[in-house]
PDB file of N, CA and C in Angstrom:
ATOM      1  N   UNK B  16     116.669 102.790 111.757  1.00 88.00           N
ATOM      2  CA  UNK B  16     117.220 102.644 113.091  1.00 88.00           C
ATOM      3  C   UNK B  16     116.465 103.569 114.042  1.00 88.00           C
ATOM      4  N   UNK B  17     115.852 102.834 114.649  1.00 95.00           N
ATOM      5  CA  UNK B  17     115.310 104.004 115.987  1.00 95.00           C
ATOM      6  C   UNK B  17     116.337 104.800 116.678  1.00 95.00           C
ATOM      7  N   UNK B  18     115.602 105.928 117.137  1.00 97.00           N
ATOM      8  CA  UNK B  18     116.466 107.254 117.096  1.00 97.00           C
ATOM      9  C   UNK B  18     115.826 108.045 118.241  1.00 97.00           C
ATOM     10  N   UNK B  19     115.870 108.506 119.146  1.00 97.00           N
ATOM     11  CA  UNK B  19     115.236 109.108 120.612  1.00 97.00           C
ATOM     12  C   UNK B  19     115.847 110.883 120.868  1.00 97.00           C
ATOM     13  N   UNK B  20     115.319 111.786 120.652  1.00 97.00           N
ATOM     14  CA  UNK B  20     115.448 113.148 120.602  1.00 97.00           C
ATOM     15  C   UNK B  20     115.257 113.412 122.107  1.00 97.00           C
ATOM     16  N   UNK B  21     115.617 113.937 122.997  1.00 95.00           N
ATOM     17  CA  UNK B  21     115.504 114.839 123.876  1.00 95.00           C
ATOM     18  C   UNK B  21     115.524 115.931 124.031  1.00 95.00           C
ATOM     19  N   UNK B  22     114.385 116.676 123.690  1.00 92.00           N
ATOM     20  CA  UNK B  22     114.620 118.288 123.740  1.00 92.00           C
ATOM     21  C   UNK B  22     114.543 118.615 125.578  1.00 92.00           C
ATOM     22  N   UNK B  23     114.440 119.946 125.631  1.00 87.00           N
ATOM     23  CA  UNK B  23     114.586 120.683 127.325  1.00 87.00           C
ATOM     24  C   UNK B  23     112.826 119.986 127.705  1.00 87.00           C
ATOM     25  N   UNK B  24     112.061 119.980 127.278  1.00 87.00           N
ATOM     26  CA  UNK B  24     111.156 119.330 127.916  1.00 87.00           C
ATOM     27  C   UNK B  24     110.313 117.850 126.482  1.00 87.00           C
ATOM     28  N   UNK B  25     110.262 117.306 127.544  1.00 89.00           N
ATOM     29  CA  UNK B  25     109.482 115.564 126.708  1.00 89.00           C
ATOM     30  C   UNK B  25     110.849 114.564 126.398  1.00 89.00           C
ATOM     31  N   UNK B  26     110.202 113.683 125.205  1.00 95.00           N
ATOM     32  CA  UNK B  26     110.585 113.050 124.551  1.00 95.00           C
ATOM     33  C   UNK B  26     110.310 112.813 123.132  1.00 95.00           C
ATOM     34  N   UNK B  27     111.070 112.545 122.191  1.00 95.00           N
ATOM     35  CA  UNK B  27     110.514 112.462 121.278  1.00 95.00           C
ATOM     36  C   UNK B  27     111.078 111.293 119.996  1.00 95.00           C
ATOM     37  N   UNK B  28     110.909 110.292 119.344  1.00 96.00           N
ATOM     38  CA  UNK B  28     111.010 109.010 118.864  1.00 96.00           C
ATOM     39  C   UNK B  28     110.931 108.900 117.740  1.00 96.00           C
ATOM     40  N   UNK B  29     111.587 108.336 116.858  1.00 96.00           N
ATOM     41  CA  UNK B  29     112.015 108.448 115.346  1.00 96.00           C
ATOM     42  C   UNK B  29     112.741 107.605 114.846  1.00 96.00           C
ATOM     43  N   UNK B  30     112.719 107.834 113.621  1.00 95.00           N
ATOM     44  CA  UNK B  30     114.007 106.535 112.881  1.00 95.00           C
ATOM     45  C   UNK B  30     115.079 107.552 111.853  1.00 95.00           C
ATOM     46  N   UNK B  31     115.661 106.845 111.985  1.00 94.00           N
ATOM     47  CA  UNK B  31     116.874 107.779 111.220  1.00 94.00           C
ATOM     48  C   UNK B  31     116.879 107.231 109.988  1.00 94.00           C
ATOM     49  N   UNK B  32     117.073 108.373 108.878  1.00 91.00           N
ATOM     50  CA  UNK B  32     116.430 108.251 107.360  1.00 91.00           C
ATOM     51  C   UNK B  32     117.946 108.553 106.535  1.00 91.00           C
ATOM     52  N   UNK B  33     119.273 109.238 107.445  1.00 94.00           N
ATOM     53  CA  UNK B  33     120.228 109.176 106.705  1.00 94.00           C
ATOM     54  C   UNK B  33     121.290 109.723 107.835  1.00 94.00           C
ATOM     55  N   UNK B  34     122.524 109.780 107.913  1.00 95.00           N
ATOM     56  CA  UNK B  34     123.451 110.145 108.523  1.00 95.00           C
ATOM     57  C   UNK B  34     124.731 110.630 107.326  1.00 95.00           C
ATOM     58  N   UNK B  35     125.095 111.758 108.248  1.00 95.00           N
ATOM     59  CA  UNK B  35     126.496 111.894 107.488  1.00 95.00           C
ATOM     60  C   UNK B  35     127.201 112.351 108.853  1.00 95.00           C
ATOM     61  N   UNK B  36     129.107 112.796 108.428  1.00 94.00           N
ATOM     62  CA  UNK B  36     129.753 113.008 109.777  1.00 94.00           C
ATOM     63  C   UNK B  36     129.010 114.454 110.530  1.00 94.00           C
ATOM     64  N   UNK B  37     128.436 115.000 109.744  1.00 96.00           N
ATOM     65  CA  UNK B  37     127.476 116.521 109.940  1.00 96.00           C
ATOM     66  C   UNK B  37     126.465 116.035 110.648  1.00 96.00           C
ATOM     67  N   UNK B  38     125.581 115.570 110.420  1.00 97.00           N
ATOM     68  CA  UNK B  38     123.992 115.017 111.446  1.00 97.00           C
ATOM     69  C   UNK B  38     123.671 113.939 110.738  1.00 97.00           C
ATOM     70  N   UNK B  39     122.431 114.077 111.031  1.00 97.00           N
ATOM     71  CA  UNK B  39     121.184 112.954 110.959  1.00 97.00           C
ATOM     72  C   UNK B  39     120.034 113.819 110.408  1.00 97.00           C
ATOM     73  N   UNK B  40     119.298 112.494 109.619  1.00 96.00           N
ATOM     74  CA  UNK B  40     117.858 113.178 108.949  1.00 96.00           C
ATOM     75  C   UNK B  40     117.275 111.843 110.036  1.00 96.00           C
ATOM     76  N   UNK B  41     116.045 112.691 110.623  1.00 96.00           N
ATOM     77  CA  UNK B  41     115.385 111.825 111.594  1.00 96.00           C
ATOM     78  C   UNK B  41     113.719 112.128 110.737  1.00 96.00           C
ATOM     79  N   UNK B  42     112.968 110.768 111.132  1.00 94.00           N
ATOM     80  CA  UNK B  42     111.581 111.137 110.614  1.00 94.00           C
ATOM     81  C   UNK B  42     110.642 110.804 111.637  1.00 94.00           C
ATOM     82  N   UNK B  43     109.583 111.416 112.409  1.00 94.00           N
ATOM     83  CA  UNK B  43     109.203 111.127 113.406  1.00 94.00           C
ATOM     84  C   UNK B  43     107.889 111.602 113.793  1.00 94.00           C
ATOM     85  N   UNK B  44     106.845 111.223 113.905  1.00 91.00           N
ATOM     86  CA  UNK B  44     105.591 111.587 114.007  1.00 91.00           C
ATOM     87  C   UNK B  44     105.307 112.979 114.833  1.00 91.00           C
ATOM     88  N   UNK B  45     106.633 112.814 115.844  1.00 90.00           N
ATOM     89  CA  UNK B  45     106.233 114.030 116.513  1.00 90.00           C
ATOM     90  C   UNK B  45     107.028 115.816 115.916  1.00 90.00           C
ATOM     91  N   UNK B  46     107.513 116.464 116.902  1.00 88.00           N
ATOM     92  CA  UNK B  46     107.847 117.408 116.217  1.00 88.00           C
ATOM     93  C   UNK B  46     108.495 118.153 117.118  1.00 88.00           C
ATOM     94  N   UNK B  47     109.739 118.891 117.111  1.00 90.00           N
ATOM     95  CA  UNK B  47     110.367 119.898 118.091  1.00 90.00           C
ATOM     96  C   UNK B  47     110.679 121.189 117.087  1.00 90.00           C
ATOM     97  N   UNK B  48     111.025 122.543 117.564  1.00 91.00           N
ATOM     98  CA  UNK B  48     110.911 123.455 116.693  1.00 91.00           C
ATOM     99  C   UNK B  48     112.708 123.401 116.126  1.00 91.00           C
ATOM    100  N   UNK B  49     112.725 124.085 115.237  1.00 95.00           N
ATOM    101  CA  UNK B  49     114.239 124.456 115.132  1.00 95.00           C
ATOM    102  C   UNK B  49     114.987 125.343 115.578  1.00 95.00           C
ATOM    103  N   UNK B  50     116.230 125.098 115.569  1.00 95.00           N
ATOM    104  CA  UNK B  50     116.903 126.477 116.613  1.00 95.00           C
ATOM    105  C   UNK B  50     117.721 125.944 118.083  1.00 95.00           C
ATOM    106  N   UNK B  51     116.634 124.392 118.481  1.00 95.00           N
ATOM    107  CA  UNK B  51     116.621 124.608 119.841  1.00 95.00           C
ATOM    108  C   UNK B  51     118.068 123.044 119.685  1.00 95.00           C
ATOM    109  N   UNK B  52     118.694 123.552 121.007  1.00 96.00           N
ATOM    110  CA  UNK B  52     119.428 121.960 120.913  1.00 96.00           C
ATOM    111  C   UNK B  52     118.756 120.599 121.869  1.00 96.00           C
ATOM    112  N   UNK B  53     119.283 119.642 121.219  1.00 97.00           N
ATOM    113  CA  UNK B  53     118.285 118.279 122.105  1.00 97.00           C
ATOM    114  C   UNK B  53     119.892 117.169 122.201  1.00 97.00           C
ATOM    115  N   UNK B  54     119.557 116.642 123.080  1.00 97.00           N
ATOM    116  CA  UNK B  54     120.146 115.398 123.524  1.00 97.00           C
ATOM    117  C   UNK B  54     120.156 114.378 122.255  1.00 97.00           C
ATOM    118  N   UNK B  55     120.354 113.312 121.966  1.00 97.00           N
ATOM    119  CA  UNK B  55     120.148 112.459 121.076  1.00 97.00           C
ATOM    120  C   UNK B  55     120.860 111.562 120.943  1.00 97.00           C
ATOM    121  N   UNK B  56     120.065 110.087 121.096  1.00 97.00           N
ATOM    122  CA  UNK B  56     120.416 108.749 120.843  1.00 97.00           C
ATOM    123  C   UNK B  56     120.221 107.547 119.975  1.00 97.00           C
ATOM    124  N   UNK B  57     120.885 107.153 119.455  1.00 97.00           N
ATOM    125  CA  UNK B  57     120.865 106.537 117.834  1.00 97.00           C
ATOM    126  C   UNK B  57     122.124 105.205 118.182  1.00 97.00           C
ATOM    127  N   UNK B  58     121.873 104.654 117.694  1.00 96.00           N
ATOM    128  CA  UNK B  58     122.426 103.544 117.601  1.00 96.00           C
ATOM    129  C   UNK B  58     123.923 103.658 116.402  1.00 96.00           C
ATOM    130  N   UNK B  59     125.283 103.627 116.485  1.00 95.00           N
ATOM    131  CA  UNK B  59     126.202 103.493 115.656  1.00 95.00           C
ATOM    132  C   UNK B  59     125.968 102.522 114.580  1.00 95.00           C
ATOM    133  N   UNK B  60     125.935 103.093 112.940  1.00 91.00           N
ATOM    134  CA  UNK B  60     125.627 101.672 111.701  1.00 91.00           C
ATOM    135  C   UNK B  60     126.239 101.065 111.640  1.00 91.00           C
ATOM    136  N   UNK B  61     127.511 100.830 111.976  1.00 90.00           N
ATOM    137  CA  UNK B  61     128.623 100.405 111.752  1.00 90.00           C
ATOM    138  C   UNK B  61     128.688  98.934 113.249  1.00 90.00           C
ATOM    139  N   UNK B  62     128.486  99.861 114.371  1.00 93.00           N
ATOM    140  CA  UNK B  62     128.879  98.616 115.594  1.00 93.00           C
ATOM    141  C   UNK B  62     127.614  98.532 115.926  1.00 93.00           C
ATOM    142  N   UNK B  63     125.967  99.114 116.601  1.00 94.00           N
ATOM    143  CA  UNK B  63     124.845  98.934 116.662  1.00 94.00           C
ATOM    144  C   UNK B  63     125.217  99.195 118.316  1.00 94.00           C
ATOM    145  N   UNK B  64     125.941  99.984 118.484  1.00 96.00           N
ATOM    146  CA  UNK B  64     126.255 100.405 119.916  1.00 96.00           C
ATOM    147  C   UNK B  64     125.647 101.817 119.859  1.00 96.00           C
ATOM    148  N   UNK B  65     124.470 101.823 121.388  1.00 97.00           N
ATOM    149  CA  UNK B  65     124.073 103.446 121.190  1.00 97.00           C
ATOM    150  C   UNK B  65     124.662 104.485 122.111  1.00 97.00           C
ATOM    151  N   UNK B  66     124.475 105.278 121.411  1.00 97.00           N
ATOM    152  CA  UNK B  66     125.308 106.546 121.654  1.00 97.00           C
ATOM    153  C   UNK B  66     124.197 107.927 122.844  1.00 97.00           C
ATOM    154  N   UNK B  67     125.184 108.611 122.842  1.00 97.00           N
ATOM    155  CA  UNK B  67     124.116 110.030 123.584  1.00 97.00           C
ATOM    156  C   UNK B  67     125.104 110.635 122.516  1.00 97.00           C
ATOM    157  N   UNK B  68     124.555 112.375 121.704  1.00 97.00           N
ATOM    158  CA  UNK B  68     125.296 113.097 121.848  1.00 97.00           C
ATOM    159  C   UNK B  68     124.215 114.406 121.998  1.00 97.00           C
ATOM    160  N   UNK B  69     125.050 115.275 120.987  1.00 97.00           N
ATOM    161  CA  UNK B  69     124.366 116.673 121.412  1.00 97.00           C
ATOM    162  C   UNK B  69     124.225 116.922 119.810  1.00 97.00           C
ATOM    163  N   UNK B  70     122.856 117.864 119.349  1.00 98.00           N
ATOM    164  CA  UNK B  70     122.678 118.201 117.922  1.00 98.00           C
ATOM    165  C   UNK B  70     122.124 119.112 118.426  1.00 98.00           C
ATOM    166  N   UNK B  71     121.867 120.568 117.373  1.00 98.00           N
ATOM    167  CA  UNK B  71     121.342 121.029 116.857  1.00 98.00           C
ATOM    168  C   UNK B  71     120.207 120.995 115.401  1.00 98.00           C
ATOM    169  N   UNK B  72     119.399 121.123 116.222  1.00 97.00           N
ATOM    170  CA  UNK B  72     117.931 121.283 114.933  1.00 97.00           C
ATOM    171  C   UNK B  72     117.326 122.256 114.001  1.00 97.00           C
ATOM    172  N   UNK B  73     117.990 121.738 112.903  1.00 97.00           N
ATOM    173  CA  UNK B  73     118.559 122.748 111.726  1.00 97.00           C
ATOM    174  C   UNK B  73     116.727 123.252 111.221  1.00 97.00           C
ATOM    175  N   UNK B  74     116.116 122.324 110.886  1.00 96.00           N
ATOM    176  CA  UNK B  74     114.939 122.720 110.331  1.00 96.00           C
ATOM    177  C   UNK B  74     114.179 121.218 110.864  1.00 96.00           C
ATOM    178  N   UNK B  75     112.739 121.794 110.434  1.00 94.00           N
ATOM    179  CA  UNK B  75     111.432 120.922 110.432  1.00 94.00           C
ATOM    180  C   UNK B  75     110.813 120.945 109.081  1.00 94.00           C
ATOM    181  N   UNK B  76     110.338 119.847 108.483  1.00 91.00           N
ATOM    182  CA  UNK B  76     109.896 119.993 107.896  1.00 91.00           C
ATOM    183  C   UNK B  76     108.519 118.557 107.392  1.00 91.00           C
ATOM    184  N   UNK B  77     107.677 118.901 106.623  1.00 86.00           N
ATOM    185  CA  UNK B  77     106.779 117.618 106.471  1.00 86.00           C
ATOM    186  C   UNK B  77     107.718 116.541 105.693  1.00 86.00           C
ATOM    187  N   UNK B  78     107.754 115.294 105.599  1.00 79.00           N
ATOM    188  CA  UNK B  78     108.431 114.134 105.075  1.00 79.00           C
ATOM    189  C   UNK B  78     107.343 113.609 103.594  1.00 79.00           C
ATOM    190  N   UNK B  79     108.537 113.209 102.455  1.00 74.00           N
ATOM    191  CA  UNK B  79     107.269 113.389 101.621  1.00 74.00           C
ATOM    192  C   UNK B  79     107.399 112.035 101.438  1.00 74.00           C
ATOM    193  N   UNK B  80     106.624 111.627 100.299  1.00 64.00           N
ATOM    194  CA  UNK B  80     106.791 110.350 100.054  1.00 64.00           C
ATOM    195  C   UNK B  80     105.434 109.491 100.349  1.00 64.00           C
ATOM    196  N   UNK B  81     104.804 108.427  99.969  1.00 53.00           N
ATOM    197  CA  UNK B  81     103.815 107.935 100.028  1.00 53.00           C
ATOM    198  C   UNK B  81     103.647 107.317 101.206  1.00 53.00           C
ATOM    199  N   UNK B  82     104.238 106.991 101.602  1.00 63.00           N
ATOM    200  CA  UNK B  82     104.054 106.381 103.452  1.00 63.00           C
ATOM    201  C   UNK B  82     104.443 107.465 104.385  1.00 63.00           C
ATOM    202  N   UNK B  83     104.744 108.805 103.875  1.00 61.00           N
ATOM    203  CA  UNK B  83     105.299 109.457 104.778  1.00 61.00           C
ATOM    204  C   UNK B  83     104.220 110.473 105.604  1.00 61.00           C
ATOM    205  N   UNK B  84     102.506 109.895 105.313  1.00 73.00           N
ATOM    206  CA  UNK B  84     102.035 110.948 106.032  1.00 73.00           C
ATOM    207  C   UNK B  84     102.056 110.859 107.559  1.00 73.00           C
ATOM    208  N   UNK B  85     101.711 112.314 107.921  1.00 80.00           N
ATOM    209  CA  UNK B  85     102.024 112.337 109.261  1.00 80.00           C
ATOM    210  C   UNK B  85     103.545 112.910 109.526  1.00 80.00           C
ATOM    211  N   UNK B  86     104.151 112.220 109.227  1.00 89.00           N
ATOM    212  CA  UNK B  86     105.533 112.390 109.556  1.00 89.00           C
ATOM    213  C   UNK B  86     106.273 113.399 109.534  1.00 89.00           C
ATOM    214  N   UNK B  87     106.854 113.804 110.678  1.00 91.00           N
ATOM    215  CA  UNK B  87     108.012 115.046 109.717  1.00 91.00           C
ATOM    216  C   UNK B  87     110.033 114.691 110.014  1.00 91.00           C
ATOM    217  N   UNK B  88     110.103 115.369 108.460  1.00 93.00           N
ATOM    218  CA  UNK B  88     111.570 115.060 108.482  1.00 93.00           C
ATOM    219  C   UNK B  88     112.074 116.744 109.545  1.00 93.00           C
ATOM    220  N   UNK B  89     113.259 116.052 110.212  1.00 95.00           N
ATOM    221  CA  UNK B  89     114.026 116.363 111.652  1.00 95.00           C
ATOM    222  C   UNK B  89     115.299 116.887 110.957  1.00 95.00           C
ATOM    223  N   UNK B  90     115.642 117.713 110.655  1.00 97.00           N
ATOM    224  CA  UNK B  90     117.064 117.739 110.190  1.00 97.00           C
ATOM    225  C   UNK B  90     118.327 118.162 111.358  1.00 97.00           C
ATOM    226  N   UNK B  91     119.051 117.261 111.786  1.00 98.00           N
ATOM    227  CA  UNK B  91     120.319 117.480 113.013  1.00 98.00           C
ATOM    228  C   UNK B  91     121.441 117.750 112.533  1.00 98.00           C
ATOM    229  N   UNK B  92     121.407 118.863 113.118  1.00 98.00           N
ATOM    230  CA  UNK B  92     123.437 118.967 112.875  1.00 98.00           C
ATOM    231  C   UNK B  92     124.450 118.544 114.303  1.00 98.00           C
ATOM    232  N   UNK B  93     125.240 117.621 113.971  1.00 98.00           N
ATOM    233  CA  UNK B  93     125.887 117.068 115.578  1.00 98.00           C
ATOM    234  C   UNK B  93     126.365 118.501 115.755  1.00 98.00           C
ATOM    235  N   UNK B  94     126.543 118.384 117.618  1.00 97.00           N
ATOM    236  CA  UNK B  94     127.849 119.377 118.225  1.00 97.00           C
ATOM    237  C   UNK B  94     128.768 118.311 118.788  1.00 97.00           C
ATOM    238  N   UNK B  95     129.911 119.122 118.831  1.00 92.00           N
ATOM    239  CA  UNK B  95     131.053 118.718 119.030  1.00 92.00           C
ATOM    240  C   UNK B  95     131.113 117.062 119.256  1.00 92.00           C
ATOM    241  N   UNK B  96     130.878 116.364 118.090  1.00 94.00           N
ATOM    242  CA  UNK B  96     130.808 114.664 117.700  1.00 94.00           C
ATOM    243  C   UNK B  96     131.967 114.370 118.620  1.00 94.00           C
ATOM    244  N   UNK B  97     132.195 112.958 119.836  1.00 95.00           N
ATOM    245  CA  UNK B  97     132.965 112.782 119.863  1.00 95.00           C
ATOM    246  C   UNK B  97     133.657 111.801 118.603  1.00 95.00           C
ATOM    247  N   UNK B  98     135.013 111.504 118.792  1.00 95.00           N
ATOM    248  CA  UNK B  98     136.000 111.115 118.113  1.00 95.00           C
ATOM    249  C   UNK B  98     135.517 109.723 117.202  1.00 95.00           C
ATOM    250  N   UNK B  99     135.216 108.747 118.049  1.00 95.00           N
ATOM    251  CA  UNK B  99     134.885 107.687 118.459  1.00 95.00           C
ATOM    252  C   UNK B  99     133.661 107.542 117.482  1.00 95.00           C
ATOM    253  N   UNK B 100     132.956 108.469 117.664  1.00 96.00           N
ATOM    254  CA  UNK B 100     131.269 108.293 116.692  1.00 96.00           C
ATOM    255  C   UNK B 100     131.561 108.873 115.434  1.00 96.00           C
ATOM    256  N   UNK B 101     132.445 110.186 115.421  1.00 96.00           N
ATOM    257  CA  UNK B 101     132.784 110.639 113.984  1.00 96.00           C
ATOM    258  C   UNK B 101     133.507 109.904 112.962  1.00 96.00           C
ATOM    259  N   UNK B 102     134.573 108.646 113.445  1.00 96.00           N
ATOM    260  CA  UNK B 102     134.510 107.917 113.070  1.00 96.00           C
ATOM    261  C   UNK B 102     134.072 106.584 112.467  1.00 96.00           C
ATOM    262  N   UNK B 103     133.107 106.549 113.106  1.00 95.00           N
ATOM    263  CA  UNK B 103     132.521 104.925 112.803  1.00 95.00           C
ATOM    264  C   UNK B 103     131.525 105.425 112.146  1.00 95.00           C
ATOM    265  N   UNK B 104     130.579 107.050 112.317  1.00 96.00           N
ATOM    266  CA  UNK B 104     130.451 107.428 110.762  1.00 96.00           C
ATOM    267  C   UNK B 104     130.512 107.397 109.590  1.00 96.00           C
ATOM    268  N   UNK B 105     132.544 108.162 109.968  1.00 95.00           N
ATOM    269  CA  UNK B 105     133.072 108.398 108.423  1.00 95.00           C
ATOM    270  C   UNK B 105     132.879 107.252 107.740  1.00 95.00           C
ATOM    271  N   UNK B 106     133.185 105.736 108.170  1.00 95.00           N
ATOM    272  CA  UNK B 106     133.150 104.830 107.732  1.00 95.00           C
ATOM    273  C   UNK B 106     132.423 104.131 107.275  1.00 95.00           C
ATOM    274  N   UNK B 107     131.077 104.252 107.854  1.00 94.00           N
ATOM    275  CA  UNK B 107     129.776 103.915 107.161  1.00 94.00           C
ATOM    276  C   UNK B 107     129.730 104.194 105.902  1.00 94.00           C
ATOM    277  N   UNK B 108     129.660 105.914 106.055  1.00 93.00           N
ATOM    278  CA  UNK B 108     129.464 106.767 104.980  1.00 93.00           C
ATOM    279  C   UNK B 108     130.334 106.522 103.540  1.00 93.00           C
ATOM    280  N   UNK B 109     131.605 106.404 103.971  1.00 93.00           N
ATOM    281  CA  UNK B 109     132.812 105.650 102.927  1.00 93.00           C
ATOM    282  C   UNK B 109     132.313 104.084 102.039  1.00 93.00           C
ATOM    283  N   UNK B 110     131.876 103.267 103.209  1.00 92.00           N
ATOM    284  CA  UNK B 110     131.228 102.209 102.669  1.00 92.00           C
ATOM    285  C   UNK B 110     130.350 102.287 102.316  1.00 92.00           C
ATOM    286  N   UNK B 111     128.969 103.237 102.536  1.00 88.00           N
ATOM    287  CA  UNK B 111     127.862 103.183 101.403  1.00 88.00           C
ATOM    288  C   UNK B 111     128.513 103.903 100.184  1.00 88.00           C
ATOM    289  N   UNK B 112     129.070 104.684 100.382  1.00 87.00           N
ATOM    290  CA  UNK B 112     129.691 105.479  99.051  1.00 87.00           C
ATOM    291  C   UNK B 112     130.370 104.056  97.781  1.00 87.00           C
ATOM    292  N   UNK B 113     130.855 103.291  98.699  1.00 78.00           N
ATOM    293  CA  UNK B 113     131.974 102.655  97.811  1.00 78.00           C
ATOM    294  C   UNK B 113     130.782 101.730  96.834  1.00 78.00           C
ATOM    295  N   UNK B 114     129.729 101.061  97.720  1.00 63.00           N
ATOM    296  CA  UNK B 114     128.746 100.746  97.290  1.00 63.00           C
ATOM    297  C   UNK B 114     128.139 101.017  96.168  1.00 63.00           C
ATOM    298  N   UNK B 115     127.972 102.263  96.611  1.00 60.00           N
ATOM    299  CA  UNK B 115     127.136 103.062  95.263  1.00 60.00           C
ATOM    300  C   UNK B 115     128.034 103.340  93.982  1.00 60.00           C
ATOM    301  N   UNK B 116     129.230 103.600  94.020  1.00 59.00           N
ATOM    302  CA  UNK B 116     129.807 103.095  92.841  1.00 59.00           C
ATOM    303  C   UNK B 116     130.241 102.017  92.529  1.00 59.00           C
ATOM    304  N   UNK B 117     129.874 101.040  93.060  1.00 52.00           N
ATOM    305  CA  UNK B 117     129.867  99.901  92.628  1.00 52.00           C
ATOM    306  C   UNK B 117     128.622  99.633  91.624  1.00 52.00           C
ATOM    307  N   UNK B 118     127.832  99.960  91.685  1.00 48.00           N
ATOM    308  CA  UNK B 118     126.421  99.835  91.384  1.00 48.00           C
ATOM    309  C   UNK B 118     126.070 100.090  89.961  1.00 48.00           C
TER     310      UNK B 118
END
């Protein structure tokens, strides 16, 4: 799912590699440092309605994996999620879970 970072200056463009009600793992050619907070817009998995909120950027790091050069994994922690998104989260998250023990 494409994924749009706004730090205090630029832009910056990505796909989202995992979500929980805590953040997002974003992977994205470009790069912002950690520490700093950014804006951020992502699309809900559940309704495909996009969102703004606010994260914190826990770490940077390179993305591994055989297609992953270039890339670096983004690690976000939401602030104060509204209600509305922490939900349709939880629910994702519940349904891939249920999934996977199904499996």
């Amino acid at each position: 799912t494409p994924v749009r970072l706004l730090p205090e200056k630029g832009v910056l463009d990505g796909r989202s590699e995992d979500i929980s009600e805590g953040g997002l793992l974003v992977l994205s050619e470009a790069t912002c440092a950690p520490g700093q907070r950014v804006a951020l817009r992502f699309a809900l998995p559940m309704e495909g309605k996009v969102v703004s909120v606010e994260a914190d950027v826990k770490w940077v790091r390179a993305a591994g994996g055989v297609d992953a050069r270039g890339l670096r994994a983004i690690g976000l922690e939401f602030v104060q999620l509204p209600e509305v998104v922490r939900a349709s989260v939880a629910r994702y998250v519940e349904l891939m879970a249920e999934h996977n023990l199904a499996s």
